[in-house]
CSV table of C-alpha atoms in Angstrom, one decimal:
chain,number,residue,atom,x,y,z
A,193,MET,CA,-43.1,-24.8,-51.2
A,194,LEU,CA,-41.8,-22.5,-53.0
A,195,THR,CA,-39.1,-23.7,-56.3
A,196,LEU,CA,-36.5,-22.2,-57.4
A,197,TYR,CA,-35.5,-23.4,-60.8
A,198,GLN,CA,-31.3,-22.6,-61.4
A,199,PHE,CA,-28.3,-23.3,-62.7
A,200,GLU,CA,-25.8,-26.0,-60.5
A,201,PRO,CA,-23.2,-24.7,-58.4
A,202,ALA,CA,-19.6,-23.7,-60.2
A,203,TRP,CA,-16.2,-22.0,-59.5
A,204,GLY,CA,-17.1,-23.0,-55.8
A,205,LEU,CA,-19.8,-20.3,-55.7
A,206,PRO,CA,-23.4,-20.9,-54.2
A,207,ASN,CA,-24.2,-20.2,-58.0
A,208,ALA,CA,-22.3,-19.1,-61.2
A,209,SER,CA,-25.3,-16.7,-62.4
A,210,PRO,CA,-25.2,-13.3,-60.2
A,211,PHE,CA,-29.2,-13.7,-60.7
A,212,CYS,CA,-29.5,-17.3,-59.5
A,213,MET,CA,-27.2,-16.3,-56.4
A,214,LYS,CA,-28.9,-13.3,-55.6
A,215,LEU,CA,-32.7,-14.7,-55.7
A,216,GLU,CA,-31.6,-17.8,-53.3
A,217,THR,CA,-29.4,-15.2,-51.5
A,218,TYR,CA,-32.8,-13.3,-51.0
A,219,PHE,CA,-34.6,-16.3,-49.9
A,220,ARG,CA,-31.9,-17.2,-47.2
A,221,MET,CA,-31.9,-13.7,-45.8
A,222,THR,CA,-35.9,-13.9,-45.1
A,223,GLY,CA,-36.1,-17.3,-44.4
A,224,LEU,CA,-38.7,-18.4,-46.8
A,225,GLU,CA,-38.6,-22.0,-47.2
A,226,TYR,CA,-38.1,-23.3,-51.0
A,227,GLN,CA,-36.3,-26.0,-52.9
A,228,ILE,CA,-33.9,-26.3,-56.0
A,229,ASP,CA,-34.3,-27.8,-59.1
A,230,THR,CA,-31.3,-27.4,-61.6
A,231,SER,CA,-32.5,-29.9,-64.1
A,232,ALA,CA,-34.4,-26.9,-66.1
A,233,ASP,CA,-34.0,-26.4,-69.6
A,234,VAL,CA,-33.0,-22.8,-69.9
A,235,ARG,CA,-34.1,-22.6,-73.9
A,236,LYS,CA,-37.5,-23.7,-72.3
A,237,ALA,CA,-37.5,-21.3,-69.4
A,238,PRO,CA,-39.8,-18.1,-69.5
A,239,LYS,CA,-38.3,-15.3,-71.2
A,240,GLY,CA,-35.2,-18.1,-72.0
A,241,LYS,CA,-33.0,-17.3,-68.9
A,242,LEU,CA,-32.6,-18.6,-65.6
A,243,PRO,CA,-33.7,-18.3,-62.4
A,244,TYR,CA,-37.5,-18.6,-62.5
A,245,ILE,CA,-40.0,-19.8,-59.4
A,246,GLU,CA,-43.1,-21.6,-59.6
A,247,ASP,CA,-45.2,-20.9,-56.4
A,248,LYS,CA,-48.9,-22.5,-56.4
A,249,GLY,CA,-48.8,-23.0,-60.3
A,250,GLN,CA,-47.7,-20.1,-61.1
A,251,ILE,CA,-44.6,-19.5,-63.1
A,252,ILE,CA,-42.9,-16.2,-62.4
A,253,ALA,CA,-39.4,-15.1,-64.5
A,254,ASP,CA,-37.4,-12.3,-63.4
A,255,SER,CA,-35.3,-12.2,-60.5
A,256,ASN,CA,-36.9,-8.7,-59.8
A,257,LEU,CA,-39.8,-9.6,-60.6
A,258,ILE,CA,-39.9,-12.5,-58.5
A,259,ILE,CA,-39.0,-10.2,-55.4
A,260,GLU,CA,-41.7,-8.1,-56.1
A,261,TYR,CA,-43.6,-11.1,-56.4
A,262,LEU,CA,-42.5,-12.8,-53.3
A,263,LYS,CA,-42.8,-8.9,-51.5
A,264,THR,CA,-46.3,-8.5,-52.4
A,265,THR,CA,-47.2,-12.3,-51.6
A,266,TYR,CA,-45.0,-12.8,-48.5
A,267,GLY,CA,-44.2,-9.6,-47.0
A,268,ASP,CA,-41.4,-8.0,-46.7
A,269,PRO,CA,-39.2,-8.0,-44.4
A,270,LEU,CA,-35.8,-6.7,-45.8
A,271,ASP,CA,-36.6,-3.2,-47.4
A,272,SER,CA,-40.1,-2.4,-45.3
A,273,HIS,CA,-37.6,0.0,-42.9
A,274,LEU,CA,-36.1,2.2,-45.7
A,275,SER,CA,-37.5,5.4,-46.4
A,276,PRO,CA,-38.6,6.2,-49.9
A,277,ALA,CA,-35.5,8.2,-50.4
A,278,ASP,CA,-33.4,5.2,-49.3
A,279,ALA,CA,-35.6,2.6,-51.1
A,280,GLY,CA,-34.9,5.0,-54.2
A,281,ILE,CA,-31.0,5.0,-53.3
A,282,ALA,CA,-31.0,1.1,-53.0
A,283,LEU,CA,-32.8,0.7,-56.2
A,284,ALA,CA,-30.6,3.1,-58.1
A,285,MET,CA,-27.9,0.9,-57.1
A,286,ARG,CA,-29.4,-2.2,-57.6
A,287,ARG,CA,-29.5,-0.8,-61.2
A,288,LEU,CA,-25.7,0.1,-61.1
A,289,ILE,CA,-24.2,-3.3,-60.1
A,290,GLU,CA,-27.2,-5.1,-62.7
A,291,GLU,CA,-27.3,-3.0,-65.6
A,292,ASN,CA,-23.9,-2.2,-65.7
A,293,LEU,CA,-21.5,-3.9,-63.3
A,294,TYR,CA,-23.1,-7.3,-64.4
A,295,TRP,CA,-22.3,-6.7,-68.1
A,296,ALA,CA,-18.9,-6.1,-67.7
A,297,LEU,CA,-18.6,-9.4,-66.1
A,298,VAL,CA,-20.3,-11.3,-69.0
A,299,TYR,CA,-17.3,-9.3,-70.9
A,300,THR,CA,-14.8,-10.9,-68.8
A,301,ARG,CA,-16.0,-14.6,-69.0
A,302,TRP,CA,-17.5,-14.8,-72.5
A,303,ILE,CA,-15.1,-12.4,-74.6
A,304,ASP,CA,-11.7,-12.6,-72.9
A,305,ASP,CA,-10.0,-14.8,-74.5
A,306,GLU,CA,-7.7,-16.9,-71.7
A,307,ASN,CA,-11.3,-16.8,-69.3
A,308,TRP,CA,-12.9,-18.1,-72.0
A,309,GLN,CA,-11.4,-21.3,-72.3
A,310,LYS,CA,-12.3,-21.6,-68.6
A,311,THR,CA,-15.9,-20.6,-68.5
A,312,LYS,CA,-16.2,-22.8,-71.7
A,313,ASP,CA,-15.1,-25.7,-70.1
A,314,VAL,CA,-17.2,-25.2,-66.7
A,315,TYR,CA,-20.4,-24.4,-69.2
A,316,PHE,CA,-20.0,-26.4,-72.0
A,317,SER,CA,-17.5,-29.9,-70.7
A,318,ASP,CA,-20.1,-32.2,-70.8
A,319,LEU,CA,-22.0,-31.8,-74.2
A,320,PRO,CA,-21.3,-34.7,-75.8
A,321,PHE,CA,-19.6,-34.8,-79.5
A,322,PRO,CA,-20.1,-32.9,-81.9
A,323,LEU,CA,-22.6,-30.6,-79.5
A,324,ARG,CA,-19.3,-29.5,-77.4
A,325,LEU,CA,-17.6,-28.1,-80.4
A,326,LEU,CA,-20.9,-26.4,-81.9
A,327,VAL,CA,-22.9,-25.1,-78.8
A,328,PRO,CA,-20.0,-22.6,-76.9
A,329,LYS,CA,-19.3,-21.2,-80.6
A,330,ILE,CA,-23.3,-20.3,-80.6
A,331,ALA,CA,-23.4,-19.3,-76.8
A,332,ARG,CA,-20.8,-17.2,-77.0
A,333,ASN,CA,-21.8,-15.0,-80.2
A,334,THR,CA,-25.1,-14.5,-78.5
A,335,VAL,CA,-23.6,-13.7,-75.7
A,336,THR,CA,-21.5,-10.9,-78.3
A,337,GLN,CA,-24.5,-9.9,-79.7
A,338,ASN,CA,-26.6,-9.0,-76.2
A,339,LEU,CA,-23.2,-7.2,-75.4
A,340,GLN,CA,-23.3,-4.9,-78.3
A,341,GLY,CA,-27.1,-4.4,-77.9
A,342,HIS,CA,-26.7,-3.3,-74.5
A,343,GLY,CA,-23.6,-1.4,-75.3
A,344,MET,CA,-20.6,-2.4,-73.3
A,345,GLY,CA,-19.7,-4.3,-76.0
A,346,ARG,CA,-19.2,-1.4,-78.4
A,347,HIS,CA,-16.7,-0.1,-75.8
A,348,ALA,CA,-12.6,-1.1,-76.5
A,349,GLU,CA,-11.3,-3.5,-73.6
A,350,SER,CA,-9.5,-1.2,-71.5
A,351,GLU,CA,-12.5,1.3,-71.1
A,352,ILE,CA,-14.9,-1.6,-70.3
A,353,TYR,CA,-12.7,-2.1,-67.3
A,354,GLN,CA,-12.5,1.6,-66.7
A,355,ILE,CA,-15.9,1.7,-66.6
A,356,ALA,CA,-16.3,-1.3,-64.3
A,357,ALA,CA,-13.5,0.2,-61.9
A,358,LEU,CA,-15.4,3.2,-61.3
A,359,ASP,CA,-18.3,1.1,-60.5
A,360,ILE,CA,-16.7,-0.9,-58.1
A,361,GLN,CA,-15.0,2.1,-56.6
A,362,ALA,CA,-18.7,3.7,-56.3
A,363,LEU,CA,-19.9,0.5,-54.7
A,364,SER,CA,-16.6,0.9,-52.1
A,365,ASP,CA,-17.3,4.4,-51.2
A,366,PHE,CA,-21.1,3.9,-50.3
A,367,LEU,CA,-20.3,0.8,-48.5
A,368,GLN,CA,-17.5,2.6,-46.1
A,369,ASP,CA,-17.8,0.8,-43.2
A,370,LYS,CA,-21.2,-0.1,-42.4
A,371,PRO,CA,-22.0,-3.8,-41.9
A,372,TYR,CA,-24.6,-3.6,-45.0
A,373,PHE,CA,-25.0,-1.0,-47.7
A,374,MET,CA,-28.1,0.6,-46.6
A,375,GLY,CA,-26.8,0.4,-42.8
A,376,ASP,CA,-27.1,-1.8,-39.9
A,377,GLN,CA,-29.8,-4.0,-41.2
A,378,PRO,CA,-29.5,-6.5,-44.6
A,379,THR,CA,-31.9,-5.4,-47.3
A,380,THR,CA,-33.0,-6.7,-50.5
A,381,LEU,CA,-29.9,-4.7,-52.0
A,382,ASP,CA,-27.1,-6.5,-50.1
A,383,ALA,CA,-28.5,-9.5,-52.0
A,384,SER,CA,-27.6,-7.9,-55.4
A,385,ALA,CA,-24.4,-6.6,-54.1
A,386,TYR,CA,-22.7,-9.6,-53.0
A,387,SER,CA,-23.9,-12.2,-55.5
A,388,CYS,CA,-22.3,-9.7,-58.3
A,389,LEU,CA,-18.9,-9.1,-56.6
A,390,ALA,CA,-18.5,-12.9,-55.0
A,391,ASN,CA,-18.3,-13.5,-58.7
A,392,ILE,CA,-16.4,-10.8,-59.3
A,393,LEU,CA,-13.6,-11.5,-56.7
A,394,ASP,CA,-14.1,-15.3,-57.5
A,395,LYS,CA,-10.4,-16.7,-57.9
A,396,THR,CA,-11.2,-18.8,-61.4
A,397,LEU,CA,-10.8,-15.8,-63.7
A,398,THR,CA,-7.7,-13.1,-63.7
A,399,SER,CA,-8.8,-9.7,-64.6
A,400,PRO,CA,-8.5,-5.7,-64.0
A,401,LEU,CA,-11.8,-6.2,-63.0
A,402,ARG,CA,-11.1,-8.2,-60.2
A,403,ASP,CA,-8.1,-6.7,-59.4
A,404,LYS,CA,-10.0,-3.8,-58.5
A,405,ALA,CA,-12.6,-5.3,-56.4
A,406,ALA,CA,-9.6,-7.3,-54.8
A,407,GLN,CA,-7.7,-4.1,-53.5
A,408,LEU,CA,-10.8,-2.6,-51.5
A,409,GLU,CA,-10.8,-4.5,-48.4
A,410,ASN,CA,-14.4,-3.6,-47.6
A,411,LEU,CA,-16.0,-5.3,-50.1
A,412,VAL,CA,-13.8,-8.4,-49.7
A,413,ALA,CA,-14.8,-8.0,-45.9
A,414,TYR,CA,-18.2,-7.7,-46.8
A,415,CYS,CA,-18.0,-10.7,-49.2
A,416,ASP,CA,-16.5,-12.7,-46.9
A,417,ARG,CA,-19.4,-11.5,-44.0
A,418,MET,CA,-22.3,-12.8,-45.9
A,419,HIS,CA,-20.8,-16.1,-47.1
A,420,GLN,CA,-20.5,-16.5,-43.5
A,421,THR,CA,-24.1,-15.5,-42.8
A,422,TYR,CA,-25.9,-16.9,-45.3
A,423,TYR,CA,-23.9,-19.6,-47.0
A,424,PRO,CA,-22.1,-21.0,-43.5
């Protein structure tokens, strides 16, 4: 059986990592049998991050590379009906979500001072003293450097939320009143979109990012549908 290595659930979400949640959602959407292991040390994980999977003794890391492996190995029940043009659009939307909007979510959790206290409690409260004091500072500095390297962290806070608001509005405009982003059938794009949007809409943290998403009724209803369908 496939083993999915990921973080433990947090904040009432299947996973507080959009990428872990995306991969588990993909498993549920395709009906692939899997088991979850939350004991993996992220510092020793391939590429130094979660999720990753183990299948038939083979380790595969990175959610997108994992999905491509699963499609090649077990078939492609979600995206095989898409035309080349639609597949290209779906990939572009995934890039919007995972390479841009995601980083605004990271900023909200790790850099915004008010939300940082809540993030720190979720991720590090179980650490023994003095690690409970040291590790959060190191982790936050690392995230700050990653944001700077990506480019999102070089903007002012108001600019970051302005950029993210345009992404969220684009998702709402593209979804319109469709049940799924690419039409009547769910696709891999939905695993990515739902996982990121559900994390943004979570009520644990407050930010202009969440406020914008909560104002768009079709995105809220979409997340509710996805949750009821795949995490009943």
